[in-house]
Coordinates of N, CA and C in Angstrom, one line a residue:
M1 N 71.4 134.3 106.9 CA 72.4 133.4 106.5 C 73.7 133.8 107.1
S2 N 74.0 135.0 107.2 CA 75.3 135.4 107.8 C 75.2 135.2 109.3
E3 N 74.1 135.2 109.9 CA 74.0 135.0 111.3 C 74.3 133.5 111.7
D4 N 73.9 132.6 110.8 CA 74.1 131.2 111.0 C 75.6 130.9 111.0
K5 N 76.3 131.5 110.1 CA 77.8 131.3 110.0 C 78.5 131.8 111.2
L6 N 78.0 132.9 111.8 CA 78.6 133.4 113.0 C 78.3 132.6 114.2
E7 N 77.1 132.0 114.3 CA 76.8 131.3 115.5 C 77.3 129.8 115.5
S8 N 77.5 129.3 114.3 CA 78.0 127.9 114.2 C 79.3 127.6 114.9
P9 N 80.4 128.5 114.7 CA 81.7 128.2 115.4 C 81.5 128.4 116.9
E10 N 80.7 129.3 117.3 CA 80.6 129.6 118.7 C 79.9 128.4 119.4
S11 N 78.9 127.9 118.8 CA 78.2 126.7 119.4 C 79.1 125.5 119.4
R12 N 79.8 125.3 118.4 CA 80.8 124.2 118.4 C 81.9 124.3 119.4
R13 N 82.4 125.5 119.5 CA 83.4 125.8 120.6 C 82.8 125.7 122.0
G14 N 81.5 126.2 122.1 CA 80.9 126.1 123.4 C 80.6 124.6 123.7
F15 N 80.2 123.8 122.7 CA 80.0 122.4 123.0 C 81.3 121.7 123.4
L16 N 82.4 121.9 122.7 CA 83.6 121.3 123.1 C 84.1 121.8 124.5
T17 N 83.9 123.0 124.8 CA 84.3 123.5 126.1 C 83.4 122.8 127.2
K18 N 82.1 122.7 127.0 CA 81.3 122.0 128.0 C 81.7 120.6 128.1
L19 N 82.0 119.9 127.0 CA 82.4 118.5 127.0 C 83.7 118.3 127.8
T20 N 84.6 119.2 127.5 CA 85.9 119.1 128.2 C 85.7 119.4 129.7
G21 N 85.0 120.4 130.0 CA 84.7 120.7 131.4 C 84.0 119.5 132.1
G22 N 83.0 118.9 131.4 CA 82.3 117.8 132.0 C 83.2 116.6 132.3
L23 N 84.1 116.3 131.3 CA 85.0 115.2 131.5 C 86.0 115.4 132.6
F24 N 86.5 116.7 132.7 CA 87.4 117.1 133.8 C 86.7 116.9 135.1
G25 N 85.5 117.4 135.2 CA 84.7 117.3 136.5 C 84.5 115.9 136.9
A26 N 84.1 115.0 135.9 CA 83.9 113.6 136.2 C 85.1 112.9 136.7
G27 N 86.3 113.3 136.1 CA 87.5 112.7 136.5 C 87.9 113.1 137.9
L28 N 87.7 114.4 138.1 CA 88.0 115.0 139.5 C 87.1 114.3 140.5
L29 N 85.8 114.2 140.2 CA 84.9 113.6 141.2 C 85.3 112.1 141.5
G30 N 85.6 111.4 140.4 CA 86.0 110.0 140.5 C 87.2 109.8 141.4
G31 N 88.2 110.7 141.1 CA 89.4 110.6 141.9 C 89.3 111.0 143.3
S32 N 88.5 112.0 143.6 CA 88.3 112.4 145.0 C 87.3 111.5 145.7
W33 N 86.5 110.7 145.0 CA 85.6 109.8 145.7 C 86.4 108.7 146.4
T34 N 87.4 108.2 145.7 CA 88.2 107.1 146.4 C 88.9 107.7 147.6
F35 N 89.4 108.9 147.5 CA 90.0 109.5 148.7 C 89.1 109.7 149.8
I36 N 87.9 110.2 149.5 CA 86.9 110.5 150.6 C 86.4 109.1 151.2
R37 N 86.3 108.1 150.4 CA 85.8 106.8 150.8 C 86.9 106.2 151.7
S38 N 88.2 106.5 151.5 CA 89.2 105.9 152.3 C 89.2 106.5 153.7
L39 N 88.6 107.7 153.9 CA 88.5 108.3 155.2 C 87.5 107.6 156.1
V40 N 86.5 106.9 155.5 CA 85.5 106.2 156.3 C 85.9 104.7 156.3
P41 N 86.3 104.2 157.5 CA 86.7 102.8 157.5 C 85.5 101.8 157.5
N42 N 85.8 100.7 156.9 CA 84.8 99.6 156.9 C 84.7 99.1 158.4
V43 N 83.5 98.8 158.8 CA 83.3 98.3 160.2 C 83.1 96.8 160.1
L44 N 83.9 96.0 160.8 CA 83.7 94.5 160.8 C 83.2 94.2 162.2
Y45 N 82.1 93.4 162.2 CA 81.6 92.9 163.5 C 82.4 91.7 163.9
E46 N 82.9 91.8 165.1 CA 83.6 90.7 165.7 C 82.9 90.2 166.9
P47 N 82.4 88.9 166.9 CA 81.6 88.5 168.1 C 82.5 88.4 169.3
P48 N 81.9 88.4 170.5 CA 82.7 88.3 171.7 C 83.5 87.0 171.8
Q49 N 84.7 87.1 172.3 CA 85.5 85.9 172.4 C 85.3 85.1 173.7
R50 N 84.6 85.7 174.6 CA 84.2 85.0 175.9 C 82.7 85.1 176.1
F51 N 82.1 83.9 176.3 CA 80.6 83.9 176.3 C 80.2 82.7 177.1
K52 N 78.9 82.8 177.6 CA 78.3 81.7 178.4 C 77.6 80.7 177.5
I53 N 77.6 79.4 177.8 CA 76.9 78.5 176.9 C 75.9 77.7 177.7
G54 N 75.6 78.1 179.0 CA 74.6 77.4 179.7 C 75.0 76.7 180.9
D55 N 74.1 76.1 181.6 CA 74.3 75.3 182.8 C 74.9 74.0 182.5
P56 N 75.8 73.4 183.3 CA 76.4 72.1 183.0 C 75.4 71.0 183.0
E57 N 74.3 71.2 183.8 CA 73.3 70.2 183.8 C 72.5 70.1 182.5
A58 N 72.5 71.1 181.7 CA 71.8 71.1 180.4 C 72.4 70.2 179.4
Y59 N 73.6 69.7 179.6 CA 74.3 68.9 178.7 C 74.4 67.5 179.2
T60 N 74.0 66.5 178.4 CA 74.1 65.1 178.7 C 75.5 64.6 178.4
A61 N 75.8 63.4 178.8 CA 77.1 62.8 178.4 C 77.2 62.7 176.9
G62 N 78.4 63.0 176.4 CA 78.6 62.8 174.9 C 79.1 64.1 174.3
V63 N 78.8 64.2 173.0 CA 79.3 65.3 172.2 C 78.1 66.2 171.8
H64 N 78.3 67.5 172.0 CA 77.3 68.5 171.7 C 77.9 69.6 170.7
F65 N 77.2 69.9 169.6 CA 77.7 70.9 168.7 C 77.0 72.2 168.9
L66 N 77.7 73.2 169.2 CA 77.1 74.5 169.4 C 77.4 75.3 168.1
D67 N 76.4 75.2 167.2 CA 76.6 75.8 165.8 C 76.8 77.3 165.8
K68 N 76.1 78.0 166.7 CA 76.3 79.4 166.8 C 77.7 79.9 167.0
H69 N 78.5 79.0 167.8 CA 79.8 79.4 168.2 C 80.8 78.5 167.4
R70 N 80.4 77.6 166.6 CA 81.3 76.6 165.9 C 82.2 76.0 166.9
L71 N 81.6 75.2 167.8 CA 82.3 74.7 168.9 C 81.7 73.3 169.3
F72 N 82.5 72.4 169.6 CA 82.1 71.1 170.1 C 82.3 71.0 171.6
L73 N 81.3 70.6 172.4 CA 81.4 70.5 173.8 C 81.3 69.0 174.2
F74 N 82.3 68.5 174.9 CA 82.4 67.1 175.3 C 82.1 67.0 176.8
R75 N 81.2 66.1 177.1 CA 80.9 65.8 178.5 C 81.2 64.4 178.8
E76 N 82.0 64.1 179.8 CA 82.2 62.7 180.3 C 82.0 62.8 181.8
E77 N 80.9 62.2 182.2 CA 80.5 62.3 183.6 C 80.5 63.8 184.1
N78 N 81.4 64.2 185.0 CA 81.4 65.5 185.4 C 82.5 66.4 184.9
S79 N 83.1 65.9 183.8 CA 84.2 66.7 183.2 C 83.8 67.2 181.8
F80 N 84.2 68.4 181.5 CA 83.9 69.0 180.2 C 85.2 69.5 179.5
H81 N 85.1 69.5 178.2 CA 86.2 70.2 177.4 C 85.6 70.7 176.1
A82 N 86.1 71.7 175.6 CA 85.6 72.4 174.3 C 86.6 72.4 173.2
I83 N 86.2 71.9 172.0 CA 87.1 71.9 170.9 C 86.5 72.7 169.8
S84 N 87.3 73.5 169.1 CA 86.9 74.3 168.0 C 86.4 73.4 166.8
A85 N 85.4 73.9 166.1 CA 84.9 73.2 164.9 C 85.4 73.8 163.7
V86 N 86.4 74.7 163.8 CA 87.0 75.4 162.7 C 88.2 74.6 162.2
C87 N 88.1 74.1 161.0 CA 89.2 73.4 160.4 C 90.5 74.2 160.3
S88 N 91.6 73.7 160.6 CA 92.9 74.4 160.6 C 93.4 74.6 159.2
H89 N 92.8 74.1 158.2 CA 93.2 74.2 156.8 C 92.8 75.6 156.3
L90 N 91.4 75.7 156.0 CA 90.9 77.0 155.5 C 89.7 77.5 156.2
G91 N 89.4 77.0 157.4 CA 88.4 77.5 158.2 C 87.0 77.0 158.0
C92 N 86.8 75.9 157.3 CA 85.5 75.3 157.2 C 85.1 74.7 158.5
T93 N 83.8 74.4 158.7 CA 83.3 73.8 159.9 C 83.4 72.3 159.7
V94 N 84.0 71.6 160.7 CA 84.2 70.2 160.7 C 82.9 69.5 161.3
K95 N 82.7 68.3 160.9 CA 81.5 67.6 161.4 C 82.0 66.4 162.2
F96 N 81.3 66.0 163.2 CA 81.7 64.9 164.1 C 81.0 63.6 163.6
S97 N 81.8 62.6 163.3 CA 81.3 61.3 162.9 C 81.5 60.3 164.0
P98 N 80.4 59.9 164.7 CA 80.6 59.0 165.8 C 80.9 57.6 165.3
F99 N 81.6 56.8 166.1 CA 81.8 55.4 165.8 C 80.7 54.6 166.3
K100 N 80.4 53.4 165.8 CA 79.4 52.6 166.3 C 79.7 52.1 167.7
Q101 N 81.0 51.8 168.0 CA 81.5 51.4 169.3 C 82.7 52.3 169.7
L102 N 82.9 52.4 171.0 CA 84.1 53.1 171.4 C 85.3 52.3 171.0
R103 N 86.4 53.1 170.6 CA 87.6 52.4 170.2 C 88.8 52.9 171.1
E104 N 89.6 52.0 171.4 CA 90.8 52.3 172.1 C 91.8 53.0 171.2
M105 N 92.3 54.2 171.5 CA 93.2 54.9 170.7 C 94.5 55.3 171.5
T106 N 95.6 55.4 170.9 CA 96.8 56.0 171.5 C 97.3 57.1 170.5
V107 N 97.2 58.3 171.0 CA 97.6 59.4 170.2 C 98.6 60.2 171.1
R108 N 99.8 60.4 170.6 CA 100.9 61.1 171.3 C 101.1 60.5 172.7
K109 N 101.2 59.2 172.7 CA 101.5 58.4 173.9 C 100.4 58.5 175.0
L110 N 99.2 59.0 174.6 CA 98.1 59.1 175.5 C 97.0 58.1 175.0
S111 N 96.6 57.2 175.9 CA 95.6 56.2 175.5 C 94.2 56.7 176.0
Y112 N 93.2 56.5 175.2 CA 91.9 56.9 175.6 C 90.9 56.2 174.8
R113 N 89.6 56.3 175.1 CA 88.5 55.7 174.4 C 87.9 56.7 173.5
S114 N 88.0 56.4 172.2 CA 87.6 57.4 171.2 C 86.1 57.2 170.8
R115 N 85.4 58.3 170.7 CA 83.9 58.2 170.4 C 83.7 58.3 168.9
G116 N 84.6 58.9 168.2 CA 84.4 59.2 166.8 C 85.6 60.0 166.2
E117 N 85.3 60.7 165.1 CA 86.3 61.6 164.5 C 85.7 62.8 163.9
F118 N 86.5 63.8 163.6 CA 86.0 65.0 162.9 C 86.4 64.9 161.5
R119 N 85.5 65.3 160.6 CA 85.8 65.3 159.2 C 85.4 66.7 158.6
C120 N 86.3 67.2 157.8 CA 86.1 68.5 157.1 C 85.5 68.1 155.7
A121 N 84.3 68.6 155.5 CA 83.7 68.3 154.2 C 84.2 69.1 153.0
C122 N 84.9 70.2 153.3 CA 85.4 71.1 152.2 C 86.6 70.4 151.5
H123 N 87.6 70.0 152.2 CA 88.9 69.5 151.6 C 89.3 68.1 152.1
G124 N 88.5 67.5 152.9 CA 88.8 66.1 153.3 C 89.7 65.9 154.4
S125 N 89.9 66.9 155.3 CA 90.8 66.6 156.4 C 90.1 65.8 157.4
H126 N 90.9 64.9 158.1 CA 90.4 64.1 159.2 C 91.1 64.4 160.5
F127 N 90.3 64.4 161.6 CA 90.9 64.7 162.9 C 90.4 63.6 163.9
R128 N 91.2 63.2 164.8 CA 90.8 62.3 165.9 C 89.8 63.1 166.8
D129 N 89.1 62.5 167.6 CA 88.1 63.2 168.4 C 88.8 64.0 169.5
E130 N 90.1 63.9 169.7 CA 90.7 64.8 170.6 C 91.4 65.9 169.8
G131 N 91.2 66.0 168.5 CA 91.6 67.2 167.7 C 92.8 67.0 166.8
T132 N 93.5 65.9 167.0 CA 94.8 65.7 166.2 C 94.5 65.4 164.8
N133 N 95.1 66.1 163.9 CA 94.9 65.9 162.4 C 95.7 64.7 162.0
Y134 N 95.1 63.8 161.2 CA 95.9 62.6 160.7 C 95.7 62.4 159.2
A135 N 94.9 63.1 158.5 CA 94.7 62.9 157.1 C 94.2 64.2 156.5
G136 N 94.6 64.4 155.2 CA 94.1 65.5 154.5 C 95.1 66.7 154.6
P137 N 94.7 67.9 154.1 CA 95.6 69.0 154.0 C 95.7 69.8 155.3
A138 N 94.9 69.5 156.3 CA 95.0 70.4 157.6 C 96.4 70.3 158.2
P139 N 97.0 71.5 158.4 CA 98.4 71.5 158.9 C 98.5 71.4 160.4
R140 N 97.4 71.7 161.1 CA 97.5 71.7 162.6 C 96.3 71.0 163.2
P141 N 96.4 70.6 164.5 CA 95.2 70.0 165.1 C 94.1 71.1 165.4
L142 N 92.9 70.7 165.8 CA 91.9 71.6 166.2 C 92.2 72.2 167.5
K143 N 91.7 73.4 167.7 CA 92.1 74.2 168.9 C 91.2 73.7 170.1
W144 N 91.8 73.7 171.3 CA 91.0 73.4 172.5 C 90.9 74.8 173.2
H145 N 89.7 75.1 173.6 CA 89.5 76.4 174.3 C 89.3 76.3 175.8
E146 N 89.6 77.3 176.5 CA 89.5 77.3 177.9 C 88.0 77.3 178.3
L147 N 87.7 76.5 179.3 CA 86.3 76.4 179.7 C 86.3 76.6 181.2
T148 N 85.5 77.5 181.7 CA 85.4 77.8 183.2 C 83.9 77.9 183.6
R149 N 83.7 78.1 184.8 CA 82.3 78.3 185.3 C 82.2 79.7 185.8
S150 N 81.1 80.3 185.5 CA 80.8 81.7 185.9 C 80.6 81.7 187.4
P151 N 81.3 82.6 188.2 CA 81.1 82.7 189.6 C 79.7 83.2 190.0
E152 N 79.0 83.9 189.1 CA 77.7 84.5 189.4 C 76.6 83.5 189.4
D153 N 76.5 82.8 188.3 CA 75.4 81.9 188.1 C 75.8 80.4 187.8
G154 N 77.1 80.1 187.8 CA 77.5 78.7 187.6 C 77.5 78.2 186.2
Q155 N 77.2 79.1 185.2 CA 77.1 78.6 183.8 C 78.5 78.4 183.3
L156 N 78.6 77.5 182.2 CA 79.9 77.3 181.6 C 80.2 78.5 180.7
V157 N 81.5 78.9 180.8 CA 82.0 80.0 180.0 C 83.1 79.6 179.2
V158 N 83.0 79.9 177.9 CA 84.1 79.5 176.9 C 84.8 80.8 176.5
D159 N 86.2 80.7 176.5 CA 87.0 81.8 176.1 C 87.8 81.4 174.8
L160 N 87.3 81.9 173.7 CA 87.9 81.5 172.4 C 89.3 82.1 172.2
A161 N 89.6 83.1 173.0 CA 90.9 83.8 172.9 C 92.0 83.0 173.6
R162 N 91.7 82.1 174.4 CA 92.7 81.3 175.2 C 92.6 79.8 174.9
E163 N 93.7 79.4 174.4 CA 93.8 77.9 174.1 C 94.4 77.2 175.3
V164 N 94.0 76.0 175.4 CA 94.4 75.2 176.6 C 95.1 73.9 176.0
D165 N 95.7 73.2 176.9 CA 96.4 71.9 176.5 C 95.3 70.8 176.3
R166 N 95.7 69.8 175.6 CA 94.7 68.7 175.3 C 94.4 67.8 176.5
D167 N 95.1 67.9 177.6 CA 94.7 67.2 178.8 C 93.8 68.0 179.7
F168 N 93.4 69.2 179.3 CA 92.6 70.1 180.1 C 91.2 69.5 180.2
R169 N 90.6 69.5 181.4 CA 89.2 69.1 181.7 C 88.7 70.0 182.8
L170 N 87.5 70.5 182.6 CA 86.8 71.3 183.6 C 86.0 70.3 184.4
V171 N 86.3 70.1 185.7 CA 85.5 69.1 186.5 C 84.5 70.0 187.3
V172 N 83.2 69.6 187.1 CA 82.1 70.4 187.8 C 81.7 69.6 189.0

């Protein structure tokens, strides 16, 4: 009986000491984990900004959507131009809605024959087929990207890092 009284305070003290040590160790480990994790940066994959999209002969006249690159390629006879499919509002992918007939349009004092328009399904922005925004929340027109031919094999090369003016055409 006397041994139980002597061991009881020590086991209680020992339990509280272990509990305190465990809580202190868990707090120290949790605090140091965020520090150690901050030393290892997150890696973001960024696709190449310049890439080949194929031979010009592979594309017929009209509008082609390259979904892998979120890009529209327009071909009119021997001239090509590329327009981004990324909406200037929040980055959704716009869809091309063709008209039943070609329409005469005048946008920024330039007259041309329009094939259709771009529509953003996310928030309702509308763009002319040359990229100018005319309805919805989109603050800027769609981007036009530089299009060149590869000197090695003659394939079309798109450079997403370089924007070009709206009258740019690559004549093949």
